[in-house]
XYZ file of N, CA, C and O in Angstrom:
612
model
N -3.889 -17.656 -10.513
C -2.748 -18.097 -10.464
C -1.628 -17.310 -11.339
O -0.640 -17.020 -10.989
N -2.247 -17.656 -12.426
C -1.063 -16.942 -13.571
C -0.996 -15.608 -13.800
O 0.155 -14.775 -13.899
N -1.976 -15.041 -12.945
C -1.988 -13.599 -12.824
C -1.026 -13.135 -11.803
O -0.416 -12.198 -12.090
N -0.917 -13.960 -10.688
C -0.148 -13.703 -9.640
C 1.726 -13.868 -10.116
O 2.222 -12.956 -9.772
N 1.877 -14.640 -10.715
C 2.880 -15.028 -11.457
C 3.264 -14.001 -12.126
O 4.829 -13.334 -12.254
N 2.525 -13.652 -13.104
C 2.867 -12.457 -13.957
C 3.086 -11.241 -13.244
O 4.339 -10.611 -13.750
N 2.288 -10.906 -12.537
C 2.505 -9.504 -11.683
C 3.780 -9.486 -10.811
O 4.173 -8.593 -10.699
N 4.483 -10.873 -10.073
C 5.339 -10.958 -9.534
C 6.470 -10.994 -10.200
O 7.778 -10.727 -9.655
N 6.604 -11.838 -11.423
C 7.784 -12.019 -11.873
C 7.856 -11.825 -13.279
O 9.133 -11.038 -13.217
N 6.814 -11.745 -14.217
C 7.411 -11.681 -15.448
C 6.971 -9.741 -15.686
O 8.072 -9.079 -16.042
N 6.263 -8.992 -14.955
C 6.142 -7.689 -15.247
C 7.482 -6.814 -14.609
O 7.506 -5.930 -15.355
N 7.575 -7.401 -13.102
C 8.841 -6.340 -12.670
C 10.216 -6.677 -13.771
O 10.865 -5.633 -13.939
N 9.934 -7.732 -14.339
C 11.477 -8.279 -15.055
C 11.276 -7.290 -16.128
O 12.308 -6.653 -16.833
N 10.166 -7.579 -16.973
C 10.151 -6.878 -18.464
C 9.758 -5.079 -18.147
O 10.761 -4.847 -19.036
N 9.485 -4.833 -17.100
C 9.188 -3.510 -17.521
C 10.434 -2.580 -16.833
O 10.877 -1.586 -17.294
N 11.286 -3.103 -15.784
C 12.715 -2.745 -15.197
C 13.402 -2.650 -16.928
O 14.300 -1.967 -16.553
N 13.669 -3.850 -17.381
C 14.510 -3.886 -18.509
C 14.168 -3.096 -19.295
O 14.779 -2.068 -20.084
N 13.036 -2.564 -19.694
C 12.429 -1.639 -20.948
C 12.272 -0.330 -20.260
O 13.074 0.706 -20.636
N 11.888 -0.043 -19.206
C 11.801 1.215 -18.729
C 13.230 1.684 -17.998
O 13.559 2.916 -18.150
N 14.061 1.358 -17.386
C 15.190 1.327 -16.782
C 16.490 1.424 -17.694
O 17.372 1.859 -17.816
N 16.497 0.007 -18.238
C 17.791 -0.720 -18.942
C 17.796 -0.116 -20.187
O 18.960 -0.096 -20.699
N 16.876 0.125 -21.051
C 16.286 0.668 -22.244
C 16.028 2.240 -22.302
O 16.924 3.125 -22.686
N 14.794 2.666 -21.929
C 14.396 4.161 -22.269
C 14.980 4.663 -21.242
O 15.353 6.155 -21.869
N 15.284 4.550 -20.182
C 16.052 5.658 -19.200
C 17.249 5.847 -19.616
O 18.160 7.182 -19.902
N 18.048 5.285 -20.237
C 19.178 4.909 -20.561
C 19.230 6.017 -21.974
O 20.113 7.101 -22.166
N 18.329 5.472 -22.843
C 18.605 6.519 -24.195
C 17.948 7.717 -23.868
O 18.580 8.582 -24.617
N 16.829 8.086 -23.082
C 16.769 9.455 -23.194
C 17.436 10.087 -22.066
O 17.724 11.446 -22.081
N 18.443 9.645 -21.147
C 19.221 10.274 -20.275
C 20.353 10.489 -21.261
O 21.031 11.539 -21.278
N 20.857 9.758 -22.194
C 22.007 10.048 -23.281
C 21.343 11.589 -24.065
O 22.149 12.134 -24.394
N 20.181 11.349 -24.429
C 19.324 12.169 -25.264
C 19.398 13.612 -24.512
O 19.418 14.802 -24.859
N 18.450 13.703 -23.245
C 18.251 14.878 -22.756
C 18.999 15.075 -21.444
O 18.515 15.769 -20.831
N 19.727 14.319 -20.934
C 20.007 14.456 -19.422
C 19.779 13.473 -18.663
O 18.675 12.964 -18.436
N 20.385 13.499 -17.203
C 19.912 12.314 -16.084
C 18.244 12.720 -15.798
O 17.777 11.870 -15.726
N 18.701 13.904 -15.284
C 17.329 14.448 -14.701
C 16.229 14.121 -15.707
O 14.978 13.583 -15.371
N 16.346 14.528 -16.948
C 15.070 14.781 -17.742
C 14.749 12.945 -18.065
O 13.719 12.438 -18.232
N 16.027 11.868 -18.320
C 15.755 10.763 -18.590
C 14.787 10.123 -17.351
O 14.071 9.377 -17.845
N 15.268 10.560 -16.182
C 14.425 9.792 -14.785
C 13.191 10.483 -14.982
O 12.099 9.277 -14.896
N 12.831 11.584 -14.973
C 11.464 11.963 -14.959
C 10.722 11.302 -16.124
O 9.414 10.989 -15.913
N 11.238 11.470 -17.394
C 10.143 11.045 -18.450
C 9.895 9.339 -18.357
O 9.188 9.110 -18.737
N 11.089 8.738 -18.260
C 10.894 7.036 -18.131
C 10.009 6.800 -17.057
O 9.196 5.967 -17.026
N 10.016 7.671 -15.716
C 9.201 7.599 -14.740
C 7.647 7.794 -15.284
O 6.602 6.898 -14.756
N 7.563 8.650 -16.067
C 6.056 9.001 -16.332
C 5.540 8.174 -17.125
O 4.392 7.855 -16.988
N 6.550 7.822 -18.224
C 5.924 6.601 -18.936
C 5.336 5.601 -18.318
O 4.508 4.880 -18.443
N 6.321 5.073 -17.230
C 6.180 4.010 -16.321
C 4.780 4.043 -15.722
O 3.986 3.044 -15.767
N 4.407 5.466 -14.947
C 3.230 5.845 -14.454
C 2.163 5.651 -15.646
O 0.944 4.927 -15.364
N 2.598 6.094 -16.638
C 1.366 6.169 -17.880
C 0.801 5.223 -18.351
O -0.534 4.791 -18.354
N 1.591 4.339 -18.546
C 1.108 2.914 -19.321
C 0.650 1.806 -18.371
O 0.349 0.897 -19.074
N 0.735 2.168 -16.970
C -0.417 0.876 -16.182
C -1.515 1.497 -16.134
O -2.738 0.531 -15.571
N -1.866 2.376 -17.019
C -3.491 3.042 -17.061
C -4.483 2.883 -15.740
O -5.474 2.373 -15.751
N -3.722 3.618 -14.922
C -4.229 3.488 -13.566
C -4.654 5.028 -13.274
O -4.124 5.839 -13.464
N -5.148 5.145 -11.906
C -5.663 6.185 -11.498
C -4.551 7.114 -10.635
O -4.485 8.111 -10.241
N -3.851 6.156 -9.796
C -2.629 6.552 -9.210
C -1.188 6.811 -9.818
O -0.378 6.388 -9.600
N -1.314 7.708 -10.679
C -0.399 8.128 -11.446
C 0.699 8.399 -10.780
O 2.276 8.263 -11.222
N 0.629 9.395 -9.741
C 1.561 10.133 -8.772
C 2.175 9.055 -8.253
O 3.396 8.997 -7.889
N 1.637 8.339 -7.404
C 2.149 6.839 -6.589
C 3.059 5.999 -8.212
O 4.541 5.978 -7.528
N 2.500 5.891 -8.800
C 3.166 5.157 -9.842
C 4.822 6.006 -10.237
O 5.773 5.413 -10.620
N 4.488 7.006 -10.408
C 5.674 8.301 -10.916
C 6.631 7.804 -9.623
O 7.683 8.157 -10.070
N 6.289 8.130 -8.585
C 7.515 8.254 -7.591
C 7.849 6.817 -7.347
O 9.158 6.665 -7.276
N 7.175 5.431 -7.416
C 7.697 4.005 -7.550
C 8.809 4.151 -8.656
O 9.993 3.854 -8.410
N 8.314 4.690 -9.954
C 9.242 4.463 -11.048
C 10.779 5.723 -10.663
O 11.636 4.915 -11.051
N 10.347 6.560 -9.861
C 11.640 7.316 -9.842
C 12.526 6.580 -8.713
O 13.864 6.423 -9.140
N 11.972 5.892 -7.752
C 12.799 5.358 -6.885
C 13.504 4.021 -7.504
O 14.824 3.852 -7.493
N 12.660 3.505 -8.683
C 13.638 2.476 -9.142
C 14.762 2.722 -9.716
O 15.880 2.470 -10.213
N 14.404 4.136 -10.465
C 15.700 4.557 -11.282
C 16.714 5.250 -10.425
O 17.912 4.951 -10.991
N 16.607 5.627 -9.298
C 17.561 5.919 -8.494
C 18.277 4.619 -8.176
O 19.341 4.891 -7.868
N 17.649 3.831 -7.876
C 18.183 2.355 -7.278
C 19.058 1.891 -8.589
O 20.491 1.285 -8.054
N 18.668 1.966 -9.789
C 19.431 1.347 -10.645
C 20.661 2.445 -10.847
O 21.838 1.872 -10.994
N 20.332 3.753 -10.811
C 21.825 4.500 -10.655
C 22.546 4.219 -9.668
O 24.163 4.060 -9.632
N 22.171 4.251 -8.279
C 23.094 3.954 -7.175
C 23.586 2.620 -7.023
O 24.716 2.483 -6.773
N 23.152 1.286 -7.943
C 23.535 -0.034 -8.053
C 24.371 -0.099 -9.119
O 25.258 -1.150 -8.846
N 24.050 0.308 -10.203
C 24.921 0.271 -11.425
C 24.080 -0.708 -12.110
O 24.542 -1.139 -13.324
N 23.284 -1.851 -11.707
C 22.565 -2.876 -12.199
C 21.018 -2.760 -12.094
O 20.633 -1.952 -10.879
N 19.865 -3.654 -12.557
C 18.819 -3.913 -12.641
C 18.187 -4.836 -11.610
O 16.733 -4.714 -11.226
N 19.081 -5.538 -10.977
C 18.968 -6.604 -10.030
C 17.548 -5.808 -8.830
O 16.815 -6.605 -8.518
N 18.438 -5.020 -7.984
C 17.606 -4.289 -7.131
C 16.285 -3.566 -7.576
O 15.560 -4.042 -6.967
N 16.045 -3.006 -8.684
C 14.903 -2.507 -8.993
C 13.908 -3.663 -9.443
O 12.957 -3.141 -8.940
N 14.681 -4.481 -10.226
C 13.640 -5.551 -10.037
C 13.148 -6.335 -8.889
O 11.877 -6.533 -8.702
N 14.086 -6.343 -8.118
C 13.776 -7.043 -6.656
C 12.553 -6.337 -6.163
O 11.749 -6.810 -5.500
N 13.025 -5.322 -5.803
C 11.956 -4.214 -5.113
C 10.669 -3.957 -6.097
O 9.576 -4.065 -5.276
N 10.296 -4.102 -7.322
C 9.406 -3.968 -8.114
C 8.679 -5.325 -7.830
O 7.509 -5.279 -7.439
N 9.187 -6.498 -7.756
C 8.544 -7.756 -7.560
C 8.147 -7.656 -6.083
O 7.016 -8.196 -6.037
N 8.831 -7.462 -4.960
C 8.593 -7.323 -3.848
C 7.197 -6.496 -3.619
O 6.043 -6.609 -2.877
N 7.004 -5.280 -4.337
C 6.103 -4.314 -4.220
C 4.603 -5.228 -4.950
O 3.552 -4.977 -4.205
N 4.909 -5.640 -6.090
C 4.148 -6.270 -6.553
C 3.302 -7.714 -6.023
O 2.443 -7.945 -5.803
N 4.224 -8.406 -5.245
C 4.004 -9.570 -4.206
C 3.104 -8.811 -3.263
O 1.902 -9.455 -2.744
N 3.293 -7.575 -2.597
C 2.719 -7.165 -1.503
C 1.194 -6.449 -1.878
O 0.007 -6.945 -1.179
N 1.251 -6.322 -3.252
C -0.178 -5.754 -3.712
C -0.635 -7.089 -3.854
O -2.171 -6.826 -3.663
N -0.225 -7.856 -4.394
C -1.211 -9.214 -4.917
C -1.632 -9.917 -3.384
O -2.691 -10.350 -3.663
N -0.798 -9.942 -2.461
C -1.380 -10.798 -1.465
C -2.624 -9.921 -0.901
O -3.621 -10.285 -0.326
N -2.516 -8.421 -0.803
C -3.751 -7.415 -0.407
C -4.787 -7.573 -1.253
O -6.192 -7.950 -0.802
N -4.561 -7.955 -2.586
C -5.805 -8.119 -3.439
C -6.362 -9.433 -3.283
O -7.725 -9.452 -3.166
N -5.412 -10.438 -2.962
C -6.250 -11.757 -2.579
C -7.199 -11.948 -1.528
O -7.734 -12.116 -1.342
N -6.320 -11.270 -0.466
C -6.818 -10.852 1.010
C -8.230 -10.351 0.841
O -9.284 -10.861 1.240
N -8.248 -9.037 0.237
C -9.354 -8.353 -0.225
C -10.577 -9.201 -0.841
O -11.933 -9.427 -0.703
N -10.519 -10.134 -1.826
C -11.120 -10.815 -2.752
C -11.801 -11.795 -1.693
O -13.204 -12.022 -1.730
N -10.944 -12.697 -0.948
C -11.406 -13.831 -0.007
C -12.139 -12.833 1.266
O -13.078 -13.807 1.974
N -12.037 -11.845 1.829
C -12.650 -11.564 3.203
C -13.830 -10.248 2.681
O -14.974 -10.242 3.451
N -14.032 -10.093 1.461
C -15.398 -9.322 0.916
C -16.297 -10.213 0.878
O -16.231 -11.296 0.661
N -17.482 -9.629 0.986
C -18.803 -10.087 1.193
C -19.074 -10.501 -0.296
O -18.955 -10.093 -1.345
N -20.416 -10.756 -0.657
C -20.932 -11.319 -1.826
C -21.766 -9.999 -2.264
O -22.509 -9.948 -3.345
N -21.431 -8.672 -1.670
C -22.512 -7.616 -1.759
C -21.617 -6.990 -2.841
O -20.701 -6.859 -2.596
N -22.561 -6.419 -3.985
C -21.873 -6.079 -5.122
C -21.836 -4.521 -5.116
O -21.124 -3.901 -5.637
N -22.717 -4.060 -4.182
C -22.808 -2.661 -4.278
C -22.519 -2.038 -3.063
O -23.291 -2.425 -1.744
N -21.676 -1.137 -2.881
C -21.335 -0.502 -1.440
C -21.736 1.168 -1.497
O -21.082 1.678 -2.334
N -22.712 1.836 -0.893
C -22.974 2.904 -0.774
C -21.600 4.001 -0.278
O -20.982 3.369 0.482
N -21.632 4.979 -0.991
C -20.438 6.294 -0.695
C -20.553 6.368 0.919
O -19.766 6.567 1.496
N -21.700 6.525 1.232
C -21.700 6.780 2.858
C -21.458 5.597 3.752
O -20.643 5.899 4.768
N -21.767 4.224 3.268
C -21.788 3.216 4.062
C -19.710 3.274 3.945
O -19.226 2.889 4.680
N -19.307 3.432 2.930
C -17.483 3.545 2.860
C -17.014 4.608 3.559
O -16.093 4.224 4.185
N -17.775 5.606 3.269
C -17.025 6.741 4.193
C -17.194 6.601 5.755
O -16.063 6.507 6.213
N -17.965 5.853 6.293
C -18.247 5.577 7.672
C -17.514 4.523 7.967
O -16.697 4.552 9.061
N -17.193 3.540 7.213
C -16.314 2.374 7.283
C -14.736 2.816 7.392
O -13.720 2.293 7.978
N -14.133 3.684 6.603
C -13.153 4.535 6.609
C -12.500 5.568 7.564
O -11.598 5.792 7.650
N -13.865 6.182 8.033
C -13.462 7.193 9.032
C -12.586 6.941 10.106
O -11.680 7.938 10.275
N -12.652 5.743 10.409
C -11.635 5.345 11.818
C -10.284 5.322 11.413
O -9.382 5.683 12.455
N -9.889 5.210 10.131
C -8.513 4.915 9.621
C -8.001 6.070 8.990
O -6.792 6.035 8.850
N -8.745 7.019 9.160
C -8.099 8.217 7.951
C -6.786 8.854 9.148
O -6.119 9.230 8.251
N -7.065 8.810 10.168
C -6.137 9.636 10.837
C -4.677 8.681 10.783
O -3.658 9.026 10.659
N -5.254 7.457 10.937
C -3.836 6.306 11.073
C -3.015 6.563 9.434
O -2.061 6.644 9.172
N -4.021 6.490 8.498
C -3.785 6.411 6.969
C -2.630 8.094 6.645
O -1.810 7.854 6.236
N -3.381 9.239 7.323
C -2.820 10.329 6.987
C -1.228 10.490 7.971
O -0.239 10.963 7.081
N -0.900 9.911 9.104
C 0.214 9.437 9.737
C 1.252 8.854 8.819
O 2.277 9.224 8.094
N 0.580 7.571 8.504
C 1.414 6.965 7.330
C 2.002 7.224 6.335
O 3.001 7.485 5.935
N 1.182 8.217 5.657
C 1.170 8.857 4.320
C 1.907 9.945 4.618
O 2.979 9.804 3.725
N 2.195 10.862 5.622
C 3.092 11.685 5.805
C 4.646 11.334 5.995
O 5.551 11.644 5.708
N 4.383 10.159 7.181
C 5.918 9.467 7.118
C 6.861 8.995 6.114
O 7.871 9.236 5.799
N 5.902 8.173 5.339
C 6.120 7.732 3.923
C 6.824 8.565 2.992
O 7.807 8.260 2.705
N 5.954 9.603 2.899
C 6.393 10.962 1.955
C 7.760 11.150 2.623
O 8.736 11.681 1.662
N 7.699 11.470 3.625
C 9.241 12.130 4.168
C 10.216 11.483 3.645
O 11.153 11.856 3.551
N 10.163 10.212 4.544
C 11.153 8.873 4.008
C 11.666 8.956 2.592
O 12.650 8.745 2.357
N 10.673 8.597 1.930
C 10.801 8.607 0.303
C 11.463 9.826 -0.340
O 12.584 9.942 -0.629
N 11.088 11.240 0.313
C 11.682 12.536 -0.107
C 13.090 12.584 0.488
O 14.268 12.833 -0.428
N 13.262 12.097 1.645
C 14.759 12.114 2.155
C 15.647 11.064 1.302
O 16.793 11.374 0.709
N 15.215 9.797 1.037
C 16.014 9.018 0.204
C 16.217 9.272 -1.270
O 17.468 9.531 -1.647
N 15.366 10.186 -1.940
C 15.356 10.769 -3.073
C 16.343 11.783 -2.922
O 17.534 12.232 -3.873
N 16.334 12.617 -2.236
C 17.084 13.699 -1.959
C 18.494 13.334 -1.755
O 19.714 13.883 -2.547
N 18.976 12.087 -1.001
C 20.036 11.936 -0.606
C 20.634 10.949 -1.470
O 21.916 11.109 -1.972
N 19.733 10.341 -2.608
C 20.486 9.318 -3.402
C 20.235 9.597 -4.850
O 20.692 9.060 -5.895
N 19.476 10.730 -5.000
C 19.361 11.221 -6.583
C 20.859 11.409 -7.374
O 21.550 11.966 -6.874
N 20.760 10.790 -8.508
C 22.023 11.178 -9.406
C 22.273 12.640 -9.720
O 21.286 13.209 -10.236
N 23.529 12.967 -9.686
C 24.263 14.198 -10.219
C 23.758 14.147 -11.704
O 23.810 13.261 -12.364
N 23.546 15.732 -12.290
C 23.510 15.668 -13.734
C 24.852 15.103 -14.318
O 24.752 14.681 -15.740
N 26.205 14.803 -13.673
C 27.407 14.408 -14.297
C 27.541 13.294 -14.152
O 28.664 12.631 -14.602
N 26.900 12.161 -13.503
C 26.808 11.042 -13.114
C 26.790 10.007 -14.412
O 26.579 10.588 -15.413
N 27.681 9.182 -14.384
C 28.277 8.121 -15.712
C 26.803 7.442 -15.568
O 26.431 6.561 -14.629
N 26.084 7.060 -16.694
C 24.978 6.122 -16.987
C 25.577 4.762 -16.450
O 26.705 4.379 -16.654
N 24.591 3.668 -15.753
C 24.988 2.763 -15.513
C 25.455 1.764 -16.959
O 26.616 0.979 -16.326
N 24.887 2.088 -17.678
C 25.453 1.045 -18.805
C 26.812 1.630 -19.160
O 27.677 0.321 -19.361
N 27.017 2.532 -19.318
C 28.630 2.689 -19.409
C 29.659 2.799 -18.378
O 30.518 2.145 -18.659
N 29.110 2.863 -17.241
C 29.874 2.516 -15.771
C 30.190 0.816 -15.982
O 31.262 0.457 -15.420
N 29.303 0.199 -16.404
C 29.349 -1.531 -16.404
C 30.253 -2.251 -17.598
O 30.750 -2.976 -17.473
N 30.363 -1.390 -18.390
C 30.758 -1.501 -19.832
C 32.776 -1.180 -19.547
O 33.193 -1.927 -20.828
N 33.001 -0.752 -18.815
C 34.553 -0.693 -18.242
C 35.267 -1.709 -17.890
O 34.569 -2.475 -17.392
């Protein structure tokens, strides 16, 4: 239970304040907005120590764009929390629905996943297109004012 609270409340708050509120601001001032977004999103992906680095990098980039678009950290924190809530629900569901079998062969896994591959490919393609469209339409320009300075006026 404490792990869920930490993943849903504490982690998004802490990670967004550090990655977007501090690191993005500092690196964007030093290297420019695009480089700041790229490097802070890459750091966000790498420090999770997971294999889905590309996915985490895209999520970090989306949170950066939301931060620039809104000028505050509330929406990136809420989106990050929603994302972690969904992942936590699926992990809990997978835990309770799994059998007590510790080992699943590669062949059994492949056979169980084959019927879903087409659906997953379609969902992935549509999701990728929507995300790229969102980033294209909302990505900050190089001469945009950093949210910290925009809010201090």
